[in-house]
PDB file of C-alpha atoms in Angstrom:
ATOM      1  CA  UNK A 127       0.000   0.000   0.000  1.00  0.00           C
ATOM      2  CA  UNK A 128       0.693   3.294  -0.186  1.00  0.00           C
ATOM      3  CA  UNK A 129       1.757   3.488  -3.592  1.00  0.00           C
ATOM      4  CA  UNK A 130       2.784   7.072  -5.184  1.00  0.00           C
ATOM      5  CA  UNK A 131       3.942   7.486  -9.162  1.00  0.00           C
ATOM      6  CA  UNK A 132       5.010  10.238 -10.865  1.00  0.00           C
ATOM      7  CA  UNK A 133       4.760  11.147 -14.881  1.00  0.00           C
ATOM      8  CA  UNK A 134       6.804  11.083 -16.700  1.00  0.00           C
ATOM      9  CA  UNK A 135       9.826   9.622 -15.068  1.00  0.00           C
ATOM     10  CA  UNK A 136      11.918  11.457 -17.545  1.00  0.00           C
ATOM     11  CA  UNK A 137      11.905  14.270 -19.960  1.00  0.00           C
ATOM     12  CA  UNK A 138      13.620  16.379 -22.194  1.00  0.00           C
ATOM     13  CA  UNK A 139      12.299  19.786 -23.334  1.00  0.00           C
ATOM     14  CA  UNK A 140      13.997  22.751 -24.913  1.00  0.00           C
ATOM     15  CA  UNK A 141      14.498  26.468 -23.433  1.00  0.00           C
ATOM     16  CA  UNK A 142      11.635  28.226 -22.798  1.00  0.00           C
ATOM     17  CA  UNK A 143       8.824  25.474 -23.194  1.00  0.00           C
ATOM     18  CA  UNK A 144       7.080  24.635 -20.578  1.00  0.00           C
ATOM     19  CA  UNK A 145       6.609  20.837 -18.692  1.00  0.00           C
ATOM     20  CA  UNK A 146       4.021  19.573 -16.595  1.00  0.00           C
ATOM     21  CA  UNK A 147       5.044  16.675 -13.803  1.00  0.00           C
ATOM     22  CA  UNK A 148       2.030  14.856 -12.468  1.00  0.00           C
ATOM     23  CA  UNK A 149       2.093  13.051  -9.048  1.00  0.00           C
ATOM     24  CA  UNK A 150      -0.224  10.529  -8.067  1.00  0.00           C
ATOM     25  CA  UNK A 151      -1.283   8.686  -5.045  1.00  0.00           C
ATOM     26  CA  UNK A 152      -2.529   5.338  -6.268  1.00  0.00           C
ATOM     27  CA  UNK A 153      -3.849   3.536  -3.158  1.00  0.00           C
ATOM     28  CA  UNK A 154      -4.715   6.561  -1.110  1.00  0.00           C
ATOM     29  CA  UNK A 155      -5.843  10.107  -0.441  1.00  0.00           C
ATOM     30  CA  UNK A 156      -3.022  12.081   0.187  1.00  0.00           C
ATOM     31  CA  UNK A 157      -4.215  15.202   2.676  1.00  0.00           C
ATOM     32  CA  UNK A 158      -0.111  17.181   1.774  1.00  0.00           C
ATOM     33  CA  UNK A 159       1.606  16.568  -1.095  1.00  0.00           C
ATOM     34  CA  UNK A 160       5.291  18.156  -1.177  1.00  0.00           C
ATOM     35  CA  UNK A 161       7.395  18.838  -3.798  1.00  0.00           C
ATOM     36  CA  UNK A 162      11.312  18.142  -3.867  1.00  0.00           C
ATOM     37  CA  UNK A 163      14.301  19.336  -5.932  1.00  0.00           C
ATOM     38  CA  UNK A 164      17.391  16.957  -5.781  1.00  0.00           C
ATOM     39  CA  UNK A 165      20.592  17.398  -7.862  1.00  0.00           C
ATOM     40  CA  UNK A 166      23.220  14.808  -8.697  1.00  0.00           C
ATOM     41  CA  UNK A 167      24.685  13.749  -5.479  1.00  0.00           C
ATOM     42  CA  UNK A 168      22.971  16.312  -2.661  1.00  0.00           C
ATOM     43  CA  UNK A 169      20.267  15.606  -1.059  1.00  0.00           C
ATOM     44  CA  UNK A 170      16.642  16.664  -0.991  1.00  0.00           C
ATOM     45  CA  UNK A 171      15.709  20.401  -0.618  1.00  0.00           C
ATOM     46  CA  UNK A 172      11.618  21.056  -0.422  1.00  0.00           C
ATOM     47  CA  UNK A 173      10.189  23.136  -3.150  1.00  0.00           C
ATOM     48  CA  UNK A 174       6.688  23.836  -1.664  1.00  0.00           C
ATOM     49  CA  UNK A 175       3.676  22.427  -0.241  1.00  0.00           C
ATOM     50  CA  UNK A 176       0.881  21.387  -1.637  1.00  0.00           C
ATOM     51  CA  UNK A 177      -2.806  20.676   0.105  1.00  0.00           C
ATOM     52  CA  UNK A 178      -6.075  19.955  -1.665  1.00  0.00           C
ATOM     53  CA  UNK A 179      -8.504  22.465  -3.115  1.00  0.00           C
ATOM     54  CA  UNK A 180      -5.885  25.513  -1.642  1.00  0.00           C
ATOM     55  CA  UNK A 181      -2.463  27.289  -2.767  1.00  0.00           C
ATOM     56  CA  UNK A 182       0.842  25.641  -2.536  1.00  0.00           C
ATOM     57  CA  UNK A 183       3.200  26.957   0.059  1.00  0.00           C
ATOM     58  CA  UNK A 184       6.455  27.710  -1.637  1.00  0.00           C
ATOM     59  CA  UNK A 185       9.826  27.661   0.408  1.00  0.00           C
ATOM     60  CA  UNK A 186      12.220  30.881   0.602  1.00  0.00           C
ATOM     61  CA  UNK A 187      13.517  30.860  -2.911  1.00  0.00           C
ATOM     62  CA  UNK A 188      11.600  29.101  -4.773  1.00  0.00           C
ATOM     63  CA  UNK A 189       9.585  31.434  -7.440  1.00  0.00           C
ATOM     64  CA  UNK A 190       6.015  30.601  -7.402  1.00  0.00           C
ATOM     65  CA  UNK A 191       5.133  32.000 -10.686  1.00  0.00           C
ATOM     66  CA  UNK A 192       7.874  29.473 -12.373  1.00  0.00           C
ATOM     67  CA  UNK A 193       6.846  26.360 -10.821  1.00  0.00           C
ATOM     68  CA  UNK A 194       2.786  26.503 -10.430  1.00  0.00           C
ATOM     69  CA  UNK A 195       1.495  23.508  -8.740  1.00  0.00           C
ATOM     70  CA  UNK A 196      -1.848  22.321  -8.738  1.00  0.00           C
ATOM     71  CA  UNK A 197      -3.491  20.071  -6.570  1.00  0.00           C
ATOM     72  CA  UNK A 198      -7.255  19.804  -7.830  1.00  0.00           C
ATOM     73  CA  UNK A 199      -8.081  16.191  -5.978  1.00  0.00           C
ATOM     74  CA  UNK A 200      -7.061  14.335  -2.817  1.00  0.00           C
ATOM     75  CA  UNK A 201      -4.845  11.842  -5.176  1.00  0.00           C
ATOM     76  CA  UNK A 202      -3.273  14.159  -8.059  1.00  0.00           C
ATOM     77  CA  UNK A 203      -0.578  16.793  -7.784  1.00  0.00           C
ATOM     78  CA  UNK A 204       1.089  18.451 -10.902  1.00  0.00           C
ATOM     79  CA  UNK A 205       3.673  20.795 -10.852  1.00  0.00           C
ATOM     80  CA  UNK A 206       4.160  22.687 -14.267  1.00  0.00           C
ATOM     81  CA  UNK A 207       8.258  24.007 -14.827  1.00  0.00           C
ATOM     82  CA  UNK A 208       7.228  27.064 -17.106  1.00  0.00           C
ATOM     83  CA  UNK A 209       9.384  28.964 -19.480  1.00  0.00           C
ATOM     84  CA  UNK A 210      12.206  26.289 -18.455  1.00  0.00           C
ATOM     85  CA  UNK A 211      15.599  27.024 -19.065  1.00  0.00           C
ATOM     86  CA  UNK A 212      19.111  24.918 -18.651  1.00  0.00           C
ATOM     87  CA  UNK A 213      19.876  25.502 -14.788  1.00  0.00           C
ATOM     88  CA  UNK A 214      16.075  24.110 -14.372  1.00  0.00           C
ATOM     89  CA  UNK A 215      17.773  20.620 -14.992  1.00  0.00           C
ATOM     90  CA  UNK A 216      17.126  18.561 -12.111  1.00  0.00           C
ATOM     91  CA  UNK A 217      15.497  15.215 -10.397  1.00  0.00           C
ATOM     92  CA  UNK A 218      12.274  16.594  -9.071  1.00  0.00           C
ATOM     93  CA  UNK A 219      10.387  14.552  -6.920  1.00  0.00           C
ATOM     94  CA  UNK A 220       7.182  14.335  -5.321  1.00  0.00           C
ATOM     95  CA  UNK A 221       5.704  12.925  -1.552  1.00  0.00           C
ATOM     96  CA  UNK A 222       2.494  12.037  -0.219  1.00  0.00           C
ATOM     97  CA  UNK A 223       1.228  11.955   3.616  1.00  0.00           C
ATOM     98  CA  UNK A 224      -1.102   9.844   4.293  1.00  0.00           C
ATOM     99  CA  UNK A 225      -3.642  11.253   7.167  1.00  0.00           C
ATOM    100  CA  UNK A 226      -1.751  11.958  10.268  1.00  0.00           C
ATOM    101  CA  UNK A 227       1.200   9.925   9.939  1.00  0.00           C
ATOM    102  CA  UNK A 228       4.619  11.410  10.016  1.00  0.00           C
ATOM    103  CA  UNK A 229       5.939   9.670   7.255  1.00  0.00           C
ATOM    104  CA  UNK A 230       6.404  10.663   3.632  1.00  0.00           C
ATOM    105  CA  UNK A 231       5.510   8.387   0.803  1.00  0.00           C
ATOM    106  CA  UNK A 232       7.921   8.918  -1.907  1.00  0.00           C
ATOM    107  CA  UNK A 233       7.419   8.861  -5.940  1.00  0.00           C
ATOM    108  CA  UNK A 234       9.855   7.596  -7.977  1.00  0.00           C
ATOM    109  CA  UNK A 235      10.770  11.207  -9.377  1.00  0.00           C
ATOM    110  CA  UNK A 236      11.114  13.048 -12.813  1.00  0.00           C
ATOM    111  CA  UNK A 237      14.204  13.536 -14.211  1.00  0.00           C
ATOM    112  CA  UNK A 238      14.147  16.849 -16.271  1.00  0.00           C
ATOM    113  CA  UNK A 239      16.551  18.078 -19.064  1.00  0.00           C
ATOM    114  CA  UNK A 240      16.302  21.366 -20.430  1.00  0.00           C
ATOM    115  CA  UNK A 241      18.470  21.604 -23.794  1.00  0.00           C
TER     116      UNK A 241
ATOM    117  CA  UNK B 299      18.837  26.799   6.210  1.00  0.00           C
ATOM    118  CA  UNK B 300      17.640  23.675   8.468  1.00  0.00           C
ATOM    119  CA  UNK B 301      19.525  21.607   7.017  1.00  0.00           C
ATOM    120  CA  UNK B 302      21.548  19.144   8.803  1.00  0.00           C
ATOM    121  CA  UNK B 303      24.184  17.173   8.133  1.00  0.00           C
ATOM    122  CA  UNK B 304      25.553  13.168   7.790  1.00  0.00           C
ATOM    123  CA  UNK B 305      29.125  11.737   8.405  1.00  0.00           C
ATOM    124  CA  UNK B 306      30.285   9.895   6.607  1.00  0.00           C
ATOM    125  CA  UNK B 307      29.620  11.182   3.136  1.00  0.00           C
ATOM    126  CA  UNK B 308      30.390   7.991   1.751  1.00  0.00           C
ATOM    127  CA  UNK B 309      31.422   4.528   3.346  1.00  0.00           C
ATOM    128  CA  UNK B 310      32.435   1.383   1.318  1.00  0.00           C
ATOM    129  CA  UNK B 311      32.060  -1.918   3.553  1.00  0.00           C
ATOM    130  CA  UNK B 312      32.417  -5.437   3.292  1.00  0.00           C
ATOM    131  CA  UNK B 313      29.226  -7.796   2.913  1.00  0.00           C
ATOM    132  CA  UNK B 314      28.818  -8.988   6.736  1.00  0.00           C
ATOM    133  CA  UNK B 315      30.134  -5.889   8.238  1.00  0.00           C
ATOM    134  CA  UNK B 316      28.133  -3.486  10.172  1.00  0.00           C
ATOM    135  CA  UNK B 317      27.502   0.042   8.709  1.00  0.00           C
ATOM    136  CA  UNK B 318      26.977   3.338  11.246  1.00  0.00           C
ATOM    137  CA  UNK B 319      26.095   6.883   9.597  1.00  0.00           C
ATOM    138  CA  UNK B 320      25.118   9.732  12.234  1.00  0.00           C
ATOM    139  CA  UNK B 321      22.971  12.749  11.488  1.00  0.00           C
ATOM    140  CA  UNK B 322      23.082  16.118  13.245  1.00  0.00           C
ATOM    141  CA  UNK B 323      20.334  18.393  12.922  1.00  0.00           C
ATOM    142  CA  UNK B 324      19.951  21.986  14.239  1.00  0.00           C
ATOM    143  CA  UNK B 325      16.280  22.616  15.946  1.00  0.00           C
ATOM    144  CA  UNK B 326      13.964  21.314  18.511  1.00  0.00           C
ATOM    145  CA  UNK B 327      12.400  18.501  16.288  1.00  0.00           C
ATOM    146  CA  UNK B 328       8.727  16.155  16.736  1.00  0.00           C
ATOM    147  CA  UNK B 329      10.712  13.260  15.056  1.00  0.00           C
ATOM    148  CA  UNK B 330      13.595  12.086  13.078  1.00  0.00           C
ATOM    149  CA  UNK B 331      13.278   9.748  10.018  1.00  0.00           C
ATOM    150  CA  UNK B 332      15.489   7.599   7.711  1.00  0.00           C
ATOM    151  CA  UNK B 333      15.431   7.115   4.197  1.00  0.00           C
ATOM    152  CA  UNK B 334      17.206   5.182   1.492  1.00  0.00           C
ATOM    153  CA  UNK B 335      17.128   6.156  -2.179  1.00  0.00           C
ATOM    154  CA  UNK B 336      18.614   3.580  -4.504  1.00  0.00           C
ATOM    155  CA  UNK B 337      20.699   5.780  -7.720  1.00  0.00           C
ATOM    156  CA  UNK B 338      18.036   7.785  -9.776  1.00  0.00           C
ATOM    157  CA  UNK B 339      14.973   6.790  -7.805  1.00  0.00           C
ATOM    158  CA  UNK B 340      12.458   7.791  -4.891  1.00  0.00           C
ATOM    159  CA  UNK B 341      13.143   7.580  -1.239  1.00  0.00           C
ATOM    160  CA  UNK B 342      11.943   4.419   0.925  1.00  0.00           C
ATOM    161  CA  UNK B 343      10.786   5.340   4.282  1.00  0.00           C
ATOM    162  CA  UNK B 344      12.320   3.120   6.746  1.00  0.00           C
ATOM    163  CA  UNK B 345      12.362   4.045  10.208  1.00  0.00           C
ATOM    164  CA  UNK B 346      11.208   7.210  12.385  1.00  0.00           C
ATOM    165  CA  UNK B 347      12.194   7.660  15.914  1.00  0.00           C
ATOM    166  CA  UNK B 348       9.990  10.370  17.755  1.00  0.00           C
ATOM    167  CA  UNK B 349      11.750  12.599  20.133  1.00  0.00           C
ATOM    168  CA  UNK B 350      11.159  11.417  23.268  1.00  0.00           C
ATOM    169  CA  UNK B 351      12.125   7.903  22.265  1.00  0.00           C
ATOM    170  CA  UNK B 352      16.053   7.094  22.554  1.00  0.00           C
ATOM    171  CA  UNK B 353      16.272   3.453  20.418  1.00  0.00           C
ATOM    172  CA  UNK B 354      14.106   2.222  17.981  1.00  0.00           C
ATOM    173  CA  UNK B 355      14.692  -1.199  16.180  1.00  0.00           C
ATOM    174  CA  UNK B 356      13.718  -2.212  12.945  1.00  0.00           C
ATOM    175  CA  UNK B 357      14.426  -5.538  11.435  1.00  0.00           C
ATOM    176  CA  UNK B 358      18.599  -5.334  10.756  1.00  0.00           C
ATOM    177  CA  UNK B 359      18.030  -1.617  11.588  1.00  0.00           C
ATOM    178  CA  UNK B 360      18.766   0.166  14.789  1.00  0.00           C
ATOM    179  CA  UNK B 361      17.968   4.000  15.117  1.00  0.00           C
ATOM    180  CA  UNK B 362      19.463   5.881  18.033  1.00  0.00           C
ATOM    181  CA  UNK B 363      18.396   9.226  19.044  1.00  0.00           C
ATOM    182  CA  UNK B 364      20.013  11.981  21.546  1.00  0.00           C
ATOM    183  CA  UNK B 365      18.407  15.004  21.366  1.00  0.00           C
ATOM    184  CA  UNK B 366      20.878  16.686  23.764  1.00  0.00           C
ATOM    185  CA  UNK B 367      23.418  17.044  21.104  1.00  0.00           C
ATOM    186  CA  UNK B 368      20.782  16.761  18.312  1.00  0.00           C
ATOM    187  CA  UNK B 369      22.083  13.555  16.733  1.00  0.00           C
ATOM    188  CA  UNK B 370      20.752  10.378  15.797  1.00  0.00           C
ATOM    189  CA  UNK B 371      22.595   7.684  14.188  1.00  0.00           C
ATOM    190  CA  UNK B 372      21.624   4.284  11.866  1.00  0.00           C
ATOM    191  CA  UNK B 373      23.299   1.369  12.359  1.00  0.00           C
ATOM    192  CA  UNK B 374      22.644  -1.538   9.542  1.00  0.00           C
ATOM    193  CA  UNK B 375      23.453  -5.131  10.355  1.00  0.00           C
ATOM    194  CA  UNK B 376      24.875  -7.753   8.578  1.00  0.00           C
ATOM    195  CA  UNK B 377      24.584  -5.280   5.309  1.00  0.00           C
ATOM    196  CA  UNK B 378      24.457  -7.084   2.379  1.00  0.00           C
ATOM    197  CA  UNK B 379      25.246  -5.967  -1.333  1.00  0.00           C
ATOM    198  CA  UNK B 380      21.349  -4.670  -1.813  1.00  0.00           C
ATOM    199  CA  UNK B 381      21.928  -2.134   0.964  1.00  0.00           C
ATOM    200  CA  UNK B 382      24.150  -0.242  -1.580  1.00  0.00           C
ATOM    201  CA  UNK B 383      22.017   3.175  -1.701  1.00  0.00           C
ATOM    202  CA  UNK B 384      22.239   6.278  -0.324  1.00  0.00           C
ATOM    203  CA  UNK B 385      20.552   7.116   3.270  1.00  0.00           C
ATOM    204  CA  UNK B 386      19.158  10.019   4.185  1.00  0.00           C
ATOM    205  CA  UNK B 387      18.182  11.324   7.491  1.00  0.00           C
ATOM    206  CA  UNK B 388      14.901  13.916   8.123  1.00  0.00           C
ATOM    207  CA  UNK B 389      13.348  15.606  11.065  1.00  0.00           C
ATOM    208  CA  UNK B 390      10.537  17.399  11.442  1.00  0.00           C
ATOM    209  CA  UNK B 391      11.471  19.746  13.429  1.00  0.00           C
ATOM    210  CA  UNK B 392       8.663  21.947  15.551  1.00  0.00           C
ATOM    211  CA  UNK B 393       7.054  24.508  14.848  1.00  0.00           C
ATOM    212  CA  UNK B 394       7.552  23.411  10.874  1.00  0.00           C
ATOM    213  CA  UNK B 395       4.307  21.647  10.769  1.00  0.00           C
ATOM    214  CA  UNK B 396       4.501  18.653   8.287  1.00  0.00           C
ATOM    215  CA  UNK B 397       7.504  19.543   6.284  1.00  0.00           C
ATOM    216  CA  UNK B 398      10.963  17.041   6.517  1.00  0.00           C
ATOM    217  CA  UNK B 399      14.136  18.739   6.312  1.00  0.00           C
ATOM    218  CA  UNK B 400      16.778  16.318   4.482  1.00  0.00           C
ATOM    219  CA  UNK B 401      20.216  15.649   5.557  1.00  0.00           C
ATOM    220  CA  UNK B 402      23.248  15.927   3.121  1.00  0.00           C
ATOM    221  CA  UNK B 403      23.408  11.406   3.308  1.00  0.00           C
ATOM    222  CA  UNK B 404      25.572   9.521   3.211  1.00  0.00           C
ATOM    223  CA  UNK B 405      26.827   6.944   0.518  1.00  0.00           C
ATOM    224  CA  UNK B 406      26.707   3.728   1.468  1.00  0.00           C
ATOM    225  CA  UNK B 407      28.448   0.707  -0.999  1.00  0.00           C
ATOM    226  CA  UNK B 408      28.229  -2.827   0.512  1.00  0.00           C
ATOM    227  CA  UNK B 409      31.123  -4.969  -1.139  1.00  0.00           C
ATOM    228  CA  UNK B 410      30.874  -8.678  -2.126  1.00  0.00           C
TER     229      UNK B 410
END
């Protein structure tokens, strides 16, 4: 149980178009849904927060009008890189939390390659 | 930033052997977690220790906590060559409501 995907697992766009990532709980209703940024060998740093039906909380940083993320249902997340460029390369991944439990299901992540 | 940090960055083992990686972490925290990410995938939850708990086992895993010096380490037994990954610590630290803040991990390669 508590499955989470993500789509696609990989992509490659060109400068200035735009991508969508979607994230999906499969097996449950995720009440928070967070969004991560991870480059090649560092660790995880949190992009913003996500609840159901209300605006993402964005970290210090992180430009809200770049990456817009949606979350219209209690089991889908997307998170839309617009107007990408090069230094927008990165592993982004997405988490669910289930109820009140502390932990954080992962998704397999996106890898993203602007050219 | 929150972030905390792991030692070692990276350990290489022996199959058998025992593998320790601490975590330090900067704030009053609810609870500390570990994960382990396998190259170019998602993280697998596999054990969270809440603060006022000092030792938590799991299987081959043992999680100690002291948050006096705001450190907790994971200590693998018996690791085998599938433990190869990367482990990452998290606390949710108060006041931050449900967000995780991710140590730097550490790189862990389990020889044959």
């Amino acid at each position: 149980g508590a499955v989470v995907s993500q789509h696609p697992s990989w992509v490659i766009c060109k400068s200035g178009t735009s991508v969508k990532i979607e994230c999906r709980s499969l097996d449950f209703q995720a009440t928070t849904m967070f969004w991560y940024r991870q480059f090649p060998k560092q660790s995880l740093m949190l992009m913003a927060t996500s609840n159901e039906g209300s605006k993402a909380t964005y970290e210090q940083g992180v430009e809200k009008d770049k990456f817009l993320i949606n979350h219209a249902s209690l089991t889908l997340s997307t998170l839309t890189v617009t107007s990408a460029h090069p230094e927008d390369s990165s592993f982004y991944i997405c988490s669910a939390r289930l109820g009140q439990i502390y932990e954080q299901y992962f998704g397999p992540g996106t890898r993203l390659t602007v050219t | 930033s929150q972030q905390g940090e792991e030692d070692p960055q990276a350990l290489s083992i022996q199959e058998g052997e025992n593998a320790t990686m601490n975590c330090s972490y900067k704030t009053s925290i609810n609870n500390l977690q570990w994960y382990r990410q396998n190259s170019g995938r998602g993280l697998v939850h596999l054990i969270l220790i809440r603060s006022n708990e000092r030792e938590k086992h799991s299987g081959r895993l043992r999680v100690t906590l002291d948050t006096s010096k705001k450190s907790s380490s994971l200590l693998i037994t018996a690791s085998r060559a599938a433990d190869t990954a990367s482990y990452f610590c998290a606390t949710a630290y108060t006041g931050g409501g449900n967000k995780l803040t991710f140590g730097t991990g550490t790189q862990l390669k389990v020889e044959l």
